[in-house]
PDB file of C-alpha atoms and ligand atoms in Angstrom:
ATOM      1  CA  MET A   1     -15.591  55.597  60.023  1.00  0.00           C
ATOM      2  CA  PRO A   2     -17.479  55.421  56.715  1.00  0.00           C
ATOM      3  CA  ILE A   3     -16.811  51.763  56.067  1.00  0.00           C
ATOM      4  CA  ARG A   4     -18.873  48.708  56.865  1.00  0.00           C
ATOM      5  CA  GLN A   5     -17.780  46.982  60.054  1.00  0.00           C
ATOM      6  CA  PHE A   6     -15.713  43.829  59.751  1.00  0.00           C
ATOM      7  CA  GLN A   7     -17.716  40.817  60.974  1.00  0.00           C
ATOM      8  CA  ALA A   8     -15.037  39.303  63.212  1.00  0.00           C
ATOM      9  CA  GLN A   9     -17.425  37.017  65.103  1.00  0.00           C
ATOM     10  CA  ARG A  10     -18.344  35.271  61.843  1.00  0.00           C
ATOM     11  CA  MET A  11     -14.803  34.082  61.172  1.00  0.00           C
ATOM     12  CA  HIS A  12     -14.260  30.348  61.593  1.00  0.00           C
ATOM     13  CA  ALA A  13     -10.967  29.248  63.065  1.00  0.00           C
ATOM     14  CA  PRO A  14      -8.463  27.912  60.559  1.00  0.00           C
ATOM     15  CA  ARG A  15      -8.033  24.140  60.401  1.00  0.00           C
ATOM     16  CA  ASP A  16      -5.662  22.810  63.087  1.00  0.00           C
ATOM     17  CA  PHE A  17      -5.716  26.198  64.798  1.00  0.00           C
ATOM     18  CA  LYS A  18      -3.313  26.604  67.702  1.00  0.00           C
ATOM     19  CA  SER A  19      -3.560  29.537  70.079  1.00  0.00           C
ATOM     20  CA  ILE A  20      -0.508  31.644  70.876  1.00  0.00           C
ATOM     21  CA  ALA A  21       0.843  33.244  74.042  1.00  0.00           C
ATOM     22  CA  PRO A  22      -0.151  36.864  74.795  1.00  0.00           C
ATOM     23  CA  GLU A  23       3.404  38.182  74.338  1.00  0.00           C
ATOM     24  CA  PRO A  24       4.764  40.926  72.057  1.00  0.00           C
ATOM     25  CA  ILE A  25       5.190  39.635  68.520  1.00  0.00           C
ATOM     26  CA  CYS A  26       5.670  40.650  64.905  1.00  0.00           C
ATOM     27  CA  VAL A  27       3.458  39.129  62.207  1.00  0.00           C
ATOM     28  CA  GLU A  28       4.056  38.705  58.490  1.00  0.00           C
ATOM     29  CA  ILE A  29       0.978  38.217  56.309  1.00  0.00           C
ATOM     30  CA  GLY A  30       1.410  36.457  52.957  1.00  0.00           C
ATOM     31  CA  ALA A  31       4.992  35.447  53.724  1.00  0.00           C
ATOM     32  CA  GLY A  32       5.385  33.403  50.526  1.00  0.00           C
ATOM     33  CA  LYS A  33       8.427  31.123  50.668  1.00  0.00           C
ATOM     34  CA  GLY A  34       9.580  32.946  53.787  1.00  0.00           C
ATOM     35  CA  LYS A  35      12.683  34.807  52.637  1.00  0.00           C
ATOM     36  CA  HIS A  36      11.857  37.930  54.645  1.00  0.00           C
ATOM     37  CA  ALA A  37      10.603  35.947  57.644  1.00  0.00           C
ATOM     38  CA  LEU A  38      13.837  33.935  57.798  1.00  0.00           C
ATOM     39  CA  LEU A  39      16.040  37.024  57.364  1.00  0.00           C
ATOM     40  CA  PHE A  40      14.092  39.097  59.880  1.00  0.00           C
ATOM     41  CA  SER A  41      14.161  36.422  62.564  1.00  0.00           C
ATOM     42  CA  GLN A  42      17.870  35.822  61.912  1.00  0.00           C
ATOM     43  CA  ASN A  43      18.666  39.538  62.212  1.00  0.00           C
ATOM     44  CA  ASN A  44      16.345  40.264  65.143  1.00  0.00           C
ATOM     45  CA  PRO A  45      16.908  37.410  67.581  1.00  0.00           C
ATOM     46  CA  GLU A  46      15.215  39.320  70.404  1.00  0.00           C
ATOM     47  CA  GLN A  47      11.943  39.615  68.463  1.00  0.00           C
ATOM     48  CA  LYS A  48       9.459  36.854  67.782  1.00  0.00           C
ATOM     49  CA  LEU A  49       7.914  36.655  64.304  1.00  0.00           C
ATOM     50  CA  ILE A  50       4.914  34.638  63.164  1.00  0.00           C
ATOM     51  CA  ALA A  51       4.798  34.209  59.374  1.00  0.00           C
ATOM     52  CA  VAL A  52       1.406  33.344  57.896  1.00  0.00           C
ATOM     53  CA  GLU A  53       1.006  31.957  54.374  1.00  0.00           C
ATOM     54  CA  ARG A  54      -2.158  30.610  52.754  1.00  0.00           C
ATOM     55  CA  THR A  55      -0.765  28.834  49.688  1.00  0.00           C
ATOM     56  CA  ARG A  56       0.294  25.312  50.574  1.00  0.00           C
ATOM     57  CA  GLU A  57       3.341  24.950  48.291  1.00  0.00           C
ATOM     58  CA  LYS A  58       4.767  28.266  49.417  1.00  0.00           C
ATOM     59  CA  PHE A  59       4.121  27.474  53.066  1.00  0.00           C
ATOM     60  CA  ILE A  60       5.910  24.124  52.674  1.00  0.00           C
ATOM     61  CA  ALA A  61       8.896  25.823  51.017  1.00  0.00           C
ATOM     62  CA  MET A  62       9.076  28.255  53.949  1.00  0.00           C
ATOM     63  CA  GLN A  63       8.731  25.437  56.478  1.00  0.00           C
ATOM     64  CA  LYS A  64      11.531  23.422  54.815  1.00  0.00           C
ATOM     65  CA  GLN A  65      13.925  26.349  54.787  1.00  0.00           C
ATOM     66  CA  HIS A  66      13.040  27.126  58.391  1.00  0.00           C
ATOM     67  CA  ALA A  67      13.862  23.520  59.344  1.00  0.00           C
ATOM     68  CA  ILE A  68      17.299  23.973  57.729  1.00  0.00           C
ATOM     69  CA  GLU A  69      18.034  27.351  59.340  1.00  0.00           C
ATOM     70  CA  GLY A  70      16.361  26.654  62.696  1.00  0.00           C
ATOM     71  CA  GLN A  71      15.449  30.148  63.948  1.00  0.00           C
ATOM     72  CA  THR A  72      13.794  29.577  67.328  1.00  0.00           C
ATOM     73  CA  ASN A  73      12.104  33.006  67.272  1.00  0.00           C
ATOM     74  CA  LEU A  74      10.169  32.224  64.068  1.00  0.00           C
ATOM     75  CA  GLN A  75       6.849  30.384  63.902  1.00  0.00           C
ATOM     76  CA  THR A  76       5.294  29.529  60.544  1.00  0.00           C
ATOM     77  CA  VAL A  77       1.546  29.168  60.119  1.00  0.00           C
ATOM     78  CA  HIS A  78      -0.364  27.699  57.163  1.00  0.00           C
ATOM     79  CA  ALA A  79      -3.630  29.633  57.179  1.00  0.00           C
ATOM     80  CA  ASP A  80      -5.692  32.399  55.694  1.00  0.00           C
ATOM     81  CA  ALA A  81      -4.523  35.431  57.645  1.00  0.00           C
ATOM     82  CA  LEU A  82      -8.019  36.865  58.261  1.00  0.00           C
ATOM     83  CA  PRO A  83      -9.453  34.098  60.452  1.00  0.00           C
ATOM     84  CA  TRP A  84      -6.036  33.400  61.934  1.00  0.00           C
ATOM     85  CA  VAL A  85      -5.618  37.028  63.070  1.00  0.00           C
ATOM     86  CA  VAL A  86      -9.135  37.065  64.551  1.00  0.00           C
ATOM     87  CA  HIS A  87      -8.663  33.827  66.481  1.00  0.00           C
ATOM     88  CA  ALA A  88      -5.016  34.154  67.488  1.00  0.00           C
ATOM     89  CA  LEU A  89      -4.072  37.748  68.206  1.00  0.00           C
ATOM     90  CA  TYR A  90      -4.756  39.780  71.351  1.00  0.00           C
ATOM     91  CA  PRO A  91      -5.610  43.494  71.310  1.00  0.00           C
ATOM     92  CA  ALA A  92      -2.515  45.708  71.051  1.00  0.00           C
ATOM     93  CA  GLN A  93      -0.202  42.676  70.917  1.00  0.00           C
ATOM     94  CA  VAL A  94       1.655  43.255  67.661  1.00  0.00           C
ATOM     95  CA  GLU A  95       4.780  45.390  67.314  1.00  0.00           C
ATOM     96  CA  GLN A  96       5.038  45.155  63.539  1.00  0.00           C
ATOM     97  CA  PHE A  97       2.948  43.732  60.731  1.00  0.00           C
ATOM     98  CA  PHE A  98       4.618  43.052  57.388  1.00  0.00           C
ATOM     99  CA  ILE A  99       2.553  42.796  54.205  1.00  0.00           C
ATOM    100  CA  LEU A 100       5.132  42.614  51.444  1.00  0.00           C
ATOM    101  CA  TYR A 101       4.066  42.605  47.796  1.00  0.00           C
ATOM    102  CA  PRO A 102       0.471  41.469  48.369  1.00  0.00           C
ATOM    103  CA  ASN A 103      -1.574  40.255  45.429  1.00  0.00           C
ATOM    104  CA  PRO A 104      -2.545  43.449  43.564  1.00  0.00           C
ATOM    105  CA  GLU A 105      -6.173  42.344  43.075  1.00  0.00           C
ATOM    106  CA  PRO A 106      -6.560  44.347  39.823  1.00  0.00           C
ATOM    107  CA  HIS A 107     -10.235  43.407  39.430  1.00  0.00           C
ATOM    108  CA  ASN A 108     -11.119  43.392  43.082  1.00  0.00           C
ATOM    109  CA  PRO A 109     -10.302  46.667  44.845  1.00  0.00           C
ATOM    110  CA  ALA A 110     -12.297  45.572  47.897  1.00  0.00           C
ATOM    111  CA  GLN A 111      -9.707  42.829  48.459  1.00  0.00           C
ATOM    112  CA  ARG A 112      -6.756  45.246  48.708  1.00  0.00           C
ATOM    113  CA  TRP A 113      -5.581  45.405  52.313  1.00  0.00           C
ATOM    114  CA  ALA A 114      -6.101  49.110  53.100  1.00  0.00           C
ATOM    115  CA  ASN A 115      -9.585  48.989  51.512  1.00  0.00           C
ATOM    116  CA  MET A 116     -10.803  46.076  53.599  1.00  0.00           C
ATOM    117  CA  PRO A 117     -13.005  46.473  56.705  1.00  0.00           C
ATOM    118  CA  PHE A 118     -10.581  43.882  58.158  1.00  0.00           C
ATOM    119  CA  PHE A 119      -7.879  46.582  58.208  1.00  0.00           C
ATOM    120  CA  GLU A 120      -9.613  48.109  61.243  1.00  0.00           C
ATOM    121  CA  PHE A 121      -9.353  44.771  63.033  1.00  0.00           C
ATOM    122  CA  LEU A 122      -5.656  44.599  62.137  1.00  0.00           C
ATOM    123  CA  LEU A 123      -5.176  48.061  63.666  1.00  0.00           C
ATOM    124  CA  SER A 124      -6.818  46.899  66.885  1.00  0.00           C
ATOM    125  CA  ARG A 125      -4.165  44.159  67.232  1.00  0.00           C
ATOM    126  CA  LEU A 126      -1.317  46.666  66.803  1.00  0.00           C
ATOM    127  CA  LYS A 127       0.196  48.210  69.902  1.00  0.00           C
ATOM    128  CA  THR A 128       0.532  51.993  70.213  1.00  0.00           C
ATOM    129  CA  GLY A 129       3.607  53.001  68.225  1.00  0.00           C
ATOM    130  CA  GLY A 130       3.479  49.713  66.290  1.00  0.00           C
ATOM    131  CA  THR A 131       3.771  49.708  62.498  1.00  0.00           C
ATOM    132  CA  ILE A 132       2.350  48.090  59.388  1.00  0.00           C
ATOM    133  CA  THR A 133       4.816  47.857  56.499  1.00  0.00           C
ATOM    134  CA  LEU A 134       2.972  47.572  53.193  1.00  0.00           C
ATOM    135  CA  ALA A 135       5.188  47.166  50.103  1.00  0.00           C
ATOM    136  CA  SER A 136       4.261  47.001  46.426  1.00  0.00           C
ATOM    137  CA  ASN A 137       5.734  47.288  42.940  1.00  0.00           C
ATOM    138  CA  ILE A 138       2.504  48.863  41.703  1.00  0.00           C
ATOM    139  CA  PRO A 139       2.508  52.656  42.152  1.00  0.00           C
ATOM    140  CA  GLU A 140      -1.302  52.834  41.944  1.00  0.00           C
ATOM    141  CA  TYR A 141      -1.589  50.273  44.747  1.00  0.00           C
ATOM    142  CA  ILE A 142       0.641  52.378  46.991  1.00  0.00           C
ATOM    143  CA  ASP A 143      -1.111  55.624  46.009  1.00  0.00           C
ATOM    144  CA  GLU A 144      -4.528  54.170  46.777  1.00  0.00           C
ATOM    145  CA  ALA A 145      -3.353  52.720  50.098  1.00  0.00           C
ATOM    146  CA  GLU A 146      -1.786  56.072  50.974  1.00  0.00           C
ATOM    147  CA  GLN A 147      -5.104  57.842  50.362  1.00  0.00           C
ATOM    148  CA  GLN A 148      -6.924  55.331  52.547  1.00  0.00           C
ATOM    149  CA  VAL A 149      -4.364  55.607  55.326  1.00  0.00           C
ATOM    150  CA  LYS A 150      -4.747  59.393  55.289  1.00  0.00           C
ATOM    151  CA  ASP A 151      -8.462  59.881  54.633  1.00  0.00           C
ATOM    152  CA  LEU A 152     -10.163  56.784  55.996  1.00  0.00           C
ATOM    153  CA  TRP A 153      -7.877  55.450  58.711  1.00  0.00           C
ATOM    154  CA  ASN A 154      -6.334  58.780  59.797  1.00  0.00           C
ATOM    155  CA  LEU A 155      -2.925  57.335  60.505  1.00  0.00           C
ATOM    156  CA  PRO A 156       0.576  58.793  60.293  1.00  0.00           C
ATOM    157  CA  TYR A 157       2.879  57.074  57.814  1.00  0.00           C
ATOM    158  CA  VAL A 158       6.046  57.429  55.798  1.00  0.00           C
ATOM    159  CA  LYS A 159       6.347  56.507  52.140  1.00  0.00           C
ATOM    160  CA  GLU A 160       9.676  55.102  50.978  1.00  0.00           C
ATOM    161  CA  VAL A 161      11.279  53.973  47.755  1.00  0.00           C
ATOM    162  CA  ILE A 162      12.868  50.544  48.153  1.00  0.00           C
ATOM    163  CA  ALA A 163      16.618  50.573  47.414  1.00  0.00           C
ATOM    164  CA  GLN A 164      17.751  48.866  44.199  1.00  0.00           C
ATOM    165  CA  ASP A 165      19.900  46.402  46.131  1.00  0.00           C
ATOM    166  CA  SER A 166      17.201  45.394  48.604  1.00  0.00           C
ATOM    167  CA  ALA A 167      16.430  41.674  48.512  1.00  0.00           C
ATOM    168  CA  ARG A 168      13.957  40.971  51.302  1.00  0.00           C
ATOM    169  CA  THR A 169      11.549  38.752  49.375  1.00  0.00           C
ATOM    170  CA  HIS A 170      11.448  36.655  46.211  1.00  0.00           C
ATOM    171  CA  PHE A 171       8.986  39.070  44.618  1.00  0.00           C
ATOM    172  CA  GLU A 172      11.063  42.092  45.596  1.00  0.00           C
ATOM    173  CA  ILE A 173      14.131  40.603  43.918  1.00  0.00           C
ATOM    174  CA  LYS A 174      12.141  39.832  40.767  1.00  0.00           C
ATOM    175  CA  TYR A 175      10.594  43.306  40.522  1.00  0.00           C
ATOM    176  CA  LEU A 176      13.843  45.186  41.213  1.00  0.00           C
ATOM    177  CA  GLU A 177      15.678  43.066  38.617  1.00  0.00           C
ATOM    178  CA  ARG A 178      13.037  44.110  36.077  1.00  0.00           C
ATOM    179  CA  GLY A 179      13.750  47.751  36.972  1.00  0.00           C
ATOM    180  CA  GLU A 180      10.329  48.341  38.539  1.00  0.00           C
ATOM    181  CA  LEU A 181       9.738  50.991  41.177  1.00  0.00           C
ATOM    182  CA  CYS A 182       9.143  49.293  44.526  1.00  0.00           C
ATOM    183  CA  GLN A 183       7.734  51.396  47.357  1.00  0.00           C
ATOM    184  CA  GLN A 184       6.436  50.900  50.862  1.00  0.00           C
ATOM    185  CA  LEU A 185       4.260  52.652  53.380  1.00  0.00           C
ATOM    186  CA  ILE A 186       5.238  52.364  57.015  1.00  0.00           C
ATOM    187  CA  ILE A 187       2.010  53.105  58.833  1.00  0.00           C
ATOM    188  CA  ARG A 188       2.142  53.878  62.557  1.00  0.00           C
ATOM    189  CA  LYS A 189      -0.568  53.551  65.209  1.00  0.00           C
ATOM    190  CA  PRO A 190      -0.494  56.753  67.254  1.00  0.00           C
ATOM    191  CA  GLU A 191      -1.189  57.219  70.951  1.00  0.00           C
ATOM    192  CA  GLY A 192      -4.934  57.205  71.730  1.00  0.00           C
ATOM    193  CA  TYR A 193      -5.996  55.624  68.427  1.00  0.00           C
ATOM    194  CA  ALA A 194      -9.268  53.750  68.912  1.00  0.00           C
ATOM    195  CA  THR A 195     -10.986  51.060  66.827  1.00  0.00           C
ATOM    196  CA  ARG A 196     -14.298  49.243  67.260  1.00  0.00           C
ATOM    197  CA  PHE A 197     -12.389  46.036  68.072  1.00  0.00           C
ATOM    198  CA  ASP A 198     -10.205  47.208  70.931  1.00  0.00           C
ATOM    199  CA  ASP A 199     -12.125  45.050  73.423  1.00  0.00           C
ATOM    200  CA  PHE A 200     -12.530  42.072  71.101  1.00  0.00           C
ATOM    201  CA  GLN A 201     -10.695  39.127  72.625  1.00  0.00           C
ATOM    202  CA  PRO A 202      -9.343  36.332  70.460  1.00  0.00           C
ATOM    203  CA  LEU A 203     -11.802  33.516  69.891  1.00  0.00           C
ATOM    204  CA  GLN A 204      -9.035  30.958  70.549  1.00  0.00           C
ATOM    205  CA  GLY A 205     -10.352  28.190  68.367  1.00  0.00           C
ATOM    206  CA  GLN A 206     -14.095  28.730  68.761  1.00  0.00           C
ATOM    207  CA  ASN A 207     -16.058  28.275  65.524  1.00  0.00           C
ATOM    208  CA  SER A 208     -13.482  25.739  64.397  1.00  0.00           C
ATOM    209  CA  VAL A 209     -13.747  24.319  60.916  1.00  0.00           C
ATOM    210  CA  ALA A 210     -14.473  20.618  61.242  1.00  0.00           C
ATOM    211  CA  SER A 211     -11.757  18.376  59.789  1.00  0.00           C
ATOM    212  CA  GLU A 212     -12.714  16.852  56.454  1.00  0.00           C
TER     213      GLU A 212
HETATM  214  C1  SAM B 301       2.584  38.133  45.507  1.00  0.00           C
HETATM  215  S1  SAM B 301       2.883  36.996  46.796  1.00  0.00           S
HETATM  216  C2  SAM B 301       4.199  37.716  47.730  1.00  0.00           C
HETATM  217  C3  SAM B 301       4.898  36.728  48.634  1.00  0.00           C
HETATM  218  C4  SAM B 301       6.032  37.311  49.468  1.00  0.00           C
HETATM  219  N1  SAM B 301       5.541  38.285  50.437  1.00  0.00           N
HETATM  220  C5  SAM B 301       7.080  37.922  48.576  1.00  0.00           C
HETATM  221  O1  SAM B 301       7.144  39.167  48.535  1.00  0.00           O
HETATM  222  O2  SAM B 301       7.838  37.187  47.946  1.00  0.00           O
HETATM  223  C6  SAM B 301       1.482  37.225  47.851  1.00  0.00           C
HETATM  224  C7  SAM B 301       1.339  36.097  48.863  1.00  0.00           C
HETATM  225  O3  SAM B 301       0.320  36.410  49.792  1.00  0.00           O
HETATM  226  C8  SAM B 301      -0.373  35.204  50.080  1.00  0.00           C
HETATM  227  N2  SAM B 301      -1.682  35.596  50.599  1.00  0.00           N
HETATM  228  C9  SAM B 301      -2.630  36.325  49.958  1.00  0.00           C
HETATM  229  N3  SAM B 301      -3.696  36.503  50.736  1.00  0.00           N
HETATM  230  C10 SAM B 301      -3.438  35.872  51.901  1.00  0.00           C
HETATM  231  C11 SAM B 301      -4.177  35.678  53.103  1.00  0.00           C
HETATM  232  N4  SAM B 301      -5.408  36.166  53.246  1.00  0.00           N
HETATM  233  N5  SAM B 301      -3.594  34.984  54.101  1.00  0.00           N
HETATM  234  C12 SAM B 301      -2.343  34.479  53.965  1.00  0.00           C
HETATM  235  N6  SAM B 301      -1.613  34.604  52.845  1.00  0.00           N
HETATM  236  C13 SAM B 301      -2.151  35.299  51.826  1.00  0.00           C
HETATM  237  C14 SAM B 301      -0.408  34.456  48.782  1.00  0.00           C
HETATM  238  O4  SAM B 301      -0.623  33.069  48.969  1.00  0.00           O
HETATM  239  C15 SAM B 301       0.977  34.763  48.224  1.00  0.00           C
HETATM  240  O5  SAM B 301       1.924  33.815  48.633  1.00  0.00           O
END
């Protein structure tokens, strides 16, 4: 693949890292205040979801609402998703990733999810038939990601327009109220898909960041 390889072994474990069991899970990256995570875990009691959020205030809002609602199949994590994914997830463990309305990174295309070398690592954690749902209100973001999914990652996908009455996340509600076009790619990992990280086992807390 014509992209520099993600340096997984250089990732330090997030502060207070806790390992997880090697069981099938879904993972939401950039869960914000957790609206989708709470709804998904409520509506899919047989599936386990881990919702990762980097921004402290948003994570705390999600944690508070989770304490009120009490879904036992939801785990919330306050961390940067990159090191957390590297240290926590097992190869082919994940049934679904959700990346809903990520920061558009207008001045930093290299930080958009489908452009990142890290995306290959993410694919290695997905099980065969598993999906990545990537939603955005920015048509150029979706178009660019679609090109990457086709040309660079060689993955099957469907592109969907989000219904006007959808209300999965706080950002989705805001964008649909403004009349913006919200779209998503549902990207699927096909049978036999190989990445350079398929044998990379989670570091399980190695390279931990020392507490300050
Ligand atoms: C535009 S907000 C969308 C939040 C939520 N998904 C929604 O739709 O309401 C993007 C979120 O992704 C989080 N985020 C960005 N990069 C992240 C990373 N590397 N790890 C974890 N969270 C991240 C940000 O802190 C922010 O809360």
